Every structure is written in structure tokens, then in C-alpha cells.
Amino acid sequence: MNITLYYCAETRADRIRWLLEELNLPYKLNNIDIFSGEGQNKEYLKIHPYGQVPAIDIDGELTYESGAICNILADRFPEKKLSPVVNSQHRAQYEQWMFFTVASLEPPIFQHLLHTFLLPTELRIPEIAQWNLKSYRRVLITLEKIMKISLNKSQTDQLYLLDIGFSCADIMLGSILFWAPEIVSKYPTLYRYSENLKNRKAYQRTILTYC
């Protein structure tokens, strides 16, 4: 299998690189500096029509959108047990978390970060930043309660979204929590969860080789 990941460090593409490391798959890394506008090059737009990352080429088949790529890769290698088999007992919960991360958790923190430091100063709107920070905290409050219940039920110190263990859903959720650790640190169970994920060897291989 030939895999090429179109990548830029400290973006959503980190999710895919982390997953590839967890799967222990060989892959080629093609760095696209989206912050300098490289994503808008005519040739790259043939790969990702919106000029963003990640995009992935698997044996000549192109796919973009990080959640879709994660699902495809995790399901393609069932022996790695990073996604429950379709129609299995835990699949519904897994899908719930996969969609929760991009639909409920990611939007408010991304908008907050956009209007705090990602956008040029003249384009930032403080009211948008503050409103989305409050929204993000509301999501974290409920998520903290859910994770605390899961931890109390767990027979080990390891805390994951599914009681069958680490899965791609943890990659999706963890990668978002990593964006603003100073906020997550106010929620003890979530912070412990995110720190445990950061210590995984596959994640360490991802960040230690940032380009």
C-alpha cells in the first residue's frame, strides 16, 4: 500500500499523522505550507479543491476531510482495533464521539482561536472570541462530567472514550483538546485524559518530527 499524506504541522492533519503512527503504516509526507498560501497553488488544488490539509492519497485514491480519512483508515485495518466493527456493540458510541468532536467540540474553540491569534489583528472580533470561549467551556463542563463517570467505572487508570480501549475517536477528541491546554487544565479529568494521550508513543513520534 502506498500512502502519501499532504500535511502541515499543528493543523488538523496532525490527526491523520498520529493515526498513521498508531497503525504503524509506512507513509510519505508531503508538506504543504497552507499559512504561506501554498495550498492555493494550482497543482495542489487538484488534490484538495479547498487548498486545505489534510488530504491523503492511498494507492491513487484521493480523500480529504480529517474525520473521513480517520474513518477510512481505522476501518481498513480492523486487526489494529482502532474502530469497532460496523454493527458491533460499540460502533454506535464510536460514531457518536467521532461526530461530536467535529460538530460540537471543535467549532467554538476554533472560532475562539481564529479571533484570538490566528487571524490578522484587523480581522479579529473580540466579541466572537469571547462568545465562542463561553460555548467551548459549556461543552467542556458536560464532557468533564461524562469522563468522570467513565473513570469511576473503569477498572484501570487508563481513560478512553470507549470501554474497549483506545480508538480513533480518542485521536479525534484528543487532537482538539490539545489546541488549548490552558483551558482544558481547568477540568481535572479531561486534563488527565489529554495528558495520557499526549504520552502515547505514536503521538510523540508525530510531534517530535514536526517540520
C-alpha positions as semicolon CSV with decimal commas, in nm:
position;residue;x (nm);y (nm);z (nm)
1;M;0,000;0,000;0,000
2;N;0,133;0,342;-0,099
3;I;0,022;0,630;0,122
4;T;0,101;0,999;0,079
5;L;-0,019;1,243;0,344
6;Y;-0,048;1,608;0,246
7;Y;0,039;1,773;0,571
8;C;0,110;2,089;0,765
9;A;0,223;2,071;1,126
10;E;-0,008;2,192;1,403
11;T;-0,321;2,161;1,192
12;R;-0,598;1,902;1,162
13;A;-0,351;1,698;0,957
14;D;-0,185;1,601;1,286
15;R;-0,482;1,370;1,349
16;I;-0,402;1,171;1,039
17;R;-0,031;1,154;1,104
18;W;-0,098;1,038;1,460
19;L;-0,336;0,770;1,332
20;L;-0,084;0,650;1,073
21;E;0,172;0,619;1,352
22;E;-0,074;0,425;1,569
23;L;-0,143;0,194;1,274
24;N;0,233;0,159;1,219
25;L;0,190;0,217;0,847
26;P;0,466;0,346;0,619
27;Y;0,375;0,673;0,451
28;K;0,524;0,957;0,255
29;L;0,486;1,307;0,396
30;N;0,426;1,595;0,157
31;N;0,443;1,922;0,349
32;I;0,206;2,195;0,232
33;D;0,259;2,533;0,397
34;I;-0,101;2,650;0,400
35;F;-0,007;2,951;0,613
36;S;0,206;3,095;0,332
37;G;-0,061;3,025;0,070
38;E;0,095;2,712;-0,078
39;G;-0,241;2,537;-0,053
40;Q;-0,378;2,767;-0,323
41;N;-0,127;2,655;-0,584
42;K;-0,298;2,524;-0,897
43;E;-0,138;2,180;-0,865
44;Y;-0,238;2,135;-0,502
45;L;-0,594;2,246;-0,571
46;K;-0,622;1,936;-0,791
47;I;-0,560;1,733;-0,475
48;H;-0,767;1,935;-0,230
49;P;-1,012;2,173;-0,403
50;Y;-1,027;2,399;-0,095
51;G;-0,649;2,420;-0,061
52;Q;-0,651;2,287;0,295
53;V;-0,490;1,996;0,480
54;P;-0,509;1,710;0,537
55;A;-0,551;1,523;0,214
56;I;-0,436;1,168;0,160
57;D;-0,351;0,955;-0,141
58;I;-0,399;0,583;-0,079
59;D;-0,293;0,382;-0,383
60;G;-0,400;0,664;-0,612
61;E;-0,732;0,734;-0,438
62;L;-0,753;1,089;-0,303
63;T;-0,955;1,181;0,005
64;Y;-0,980;1,498;0,214
65;E;-1,155;1,590;0,543
66;S;-0,980;1,461;0,853
67;G;-1,279;1,278;1,002
68;A;-1,345;1,092;0,679
69;I;-0,979;0,996;0,644
70;C;-0,969;0,872;1,003
71;N;-1,276;0,655;0,948
72;I;-1,140;0,511;0,625
73;L;-0,800;0,423;0,770
74;A;-0,929;0,286;1,100
75;D;-1,190;0,068;0,927
76;R;-0,945;-0,056;0,665
77;F;-0,727;-0,218;0,929
78;P;-0,967;-0,393;1,170
79;E;-0,685;-0,601;1,314
80;K;-0,546;-0,282;1,474
81;K;-0,873;-0,242;1,667
82;L;-0,886;0,137;1,638
83;S;-1,251;0,133;1,534
84;P;-1,527;-0,110;1,635
85;V;-1,654;-0,329;1,355
86;V;-1,967;-0,196;1,182
87;N;-2,285;-0,325;1,352
88;S;-2,087;-0,431;1,660
89;Q;-2,193;-0,341;2,013
90;H;-1,969;-0,034;2,044
91;R;-1,998;0,108;1,692
92;A;-2,285;0,348;1,767
93;Q;-2,099;0,503;2,059
94;Y;-1,784;0,528;1,849
95;E;-1,967;0,709;1,568
96;Q;-2,129;0,940;1,823
97;W;-1,789;1,053;1,952
98;M;-1,641;1,084;1,602
99;F;-1,917;1,325;1,500
100;F;-1,931;1,502;1,838
101;T;-1,571;1,614;1,805
102;V;-1,618;1,794;1,473
103;A;-1,977;1,912;1,526
104;S;-1,987;2,019;1,892
105;L;-1,634;2,042;2,034
106;E;-1,424;2,181;1,752
107;P;-1,629;2,476;1,615
108;P;-1,629;2,700;1,926
109;I;-1,262;2,655;2,012
110;F;-1,157;2,702;1,650
111;Q;-1,354;3,027;1,624
112;H;-1,209;3,143;1,955
113;L;-0,855;3,075;1,834
114;L;-0,925;3,241;1,499
115;H;-1,032;3,564;1,665
116;T;-0,761;3,548;1,931
117;F;-0,443;3,498;1,729
118;L;-0,488;3,308;1,400
119;L;-0,647;3,591;1,204
120;P;-0,466;3,918;1,132
121;T;-0,530;4,167;1,411
122;E;-0,753;4,388;1,199
123;L;-0,987;4,095;1,124
124;R;-1,031;3,974;1,480
125;I;-1,362;4,038;1,653
126;P;-1,327;4,016;2,033
127;E;-1,698;3,952;2,085
128;I;-1,681;3,641;1,866
129;A;-1,376;3,518;2,056
130;Q;-1,545;3,563;2,393
131;W;-1,878;3,412;2,291
132;N;-1,711;3,103;2,149
133;L;-1,489;3,065;2,454
134;K;-1,802;3,054;2,670
135;S;-1,956;2,799;2,433
136;Y;-1,644;2,584;2,445
137;R;-1,639;2,591;2,824
138;R;-2,003;2,482;2,836
139;V;-1,917;2,181;2,621
140;L;-1,616;2,101;2,842
141;I;-1,823;2,117;3,161
142;T;-2,055;1,844;3,034
143;L;-1,768;1,645;2,884
144;E;-1,585;1,657;3,217
145;K;-1,889;1,506;3,390
146;I;-1,914;1,229;3,131
147;M;-1,544;1,146;3,154
148;K;-1,553;1,146;3,533
149;I;-1,833;0,889;3,529
150;S;-1,633;0,677;3,284
151;L;-1,326;0,698;3,504
152;N;-1,521;0,587;3,810
153;K;-1,646;0,284;3,616
154;S;-1,304;0,197;3,477
155;Q;-1,110;-0,089;3,629
156;T;-0,778;0,071;3,536
157;D;-0,612;0,412;3,539
158;Q;-0,645;0,432;3,160
159;L;-0,932;0,652;3,046
160;Y;-1,065;0,626;2,691
161;L;-1,394;0,715;2,525
162;L;-1,487;0,351;2,469
163;D;-1,468;0,092;2,743
164;I;-1,299;-0,146;2,497
165;G;-0,992;0,078;2,496
166;F;-0,810;0,335;2,283
167;S;-0,971;0,410;1,947
168;C;-0,964;0,658;1,663
169;A;-1,232;0,854;1,849
170;D;-0,969;0,935;2,113
171;I;-0,743;1,069;1,840
172;M;-1,020;1,295;1,713
173;L;-1,115;1,423;2,057
174;G;-0,763;1,447;2,195
175;S;-0,632;1,639;1,897
176;I;-0,885;1,914;1,967
177;L;-0,820;1,925;2,342
178;F;-0,451;1,978;2,259
179;W;-0,530;2,309;2,088
180;A;-0,584;2,500;2,413
181;P;-0,434;2,308;2,708
182;E;-0,453;2,615;2,931
183;I;-0,833;2,595;2,907
184;V;-0,855;2,217;2,941
185;S;-0,633;2,227;3,251
186;K;-0,928;2,373;3,445
187;Y;-1,109;2,037;3,407
188;P;-0,909;1,773;3,600
189;T;-1,046;1,458;3,438
190;L;-1,023;1,596;3,086
191;Y;-0,674;1,727;3,151
192;R;-0,562;1,389;3,282
193;Y;-0,719;1,224;2,977
194;S;-0,546;1,460;2,734
195;E;-0,209;1,427;2,906
196;N;-0,232;1,047;2,890
197;L;-0,299;1,071;2,517
198;K;-0,001;1,303;2,468
199;N;0,223;1,042;2,626
200;R;0,136;0,775;2,371
201;K;0,444;0,677;2,172
202;A;0,269;0,723;1,838
203;Y;0,172;1,080;1,927
204;Q;0,523;1,154;2,047
205;R;0,660;1,034;1,714
206;T;0,422;1,276;1,543
207;I;0,523;1,588;1,731
208;L;0,894;1,508;1,760
209;T;0,923;1,514;1,383
210;Y;0,741;1,843;1,323
211;C;0,881;2,006;1,013
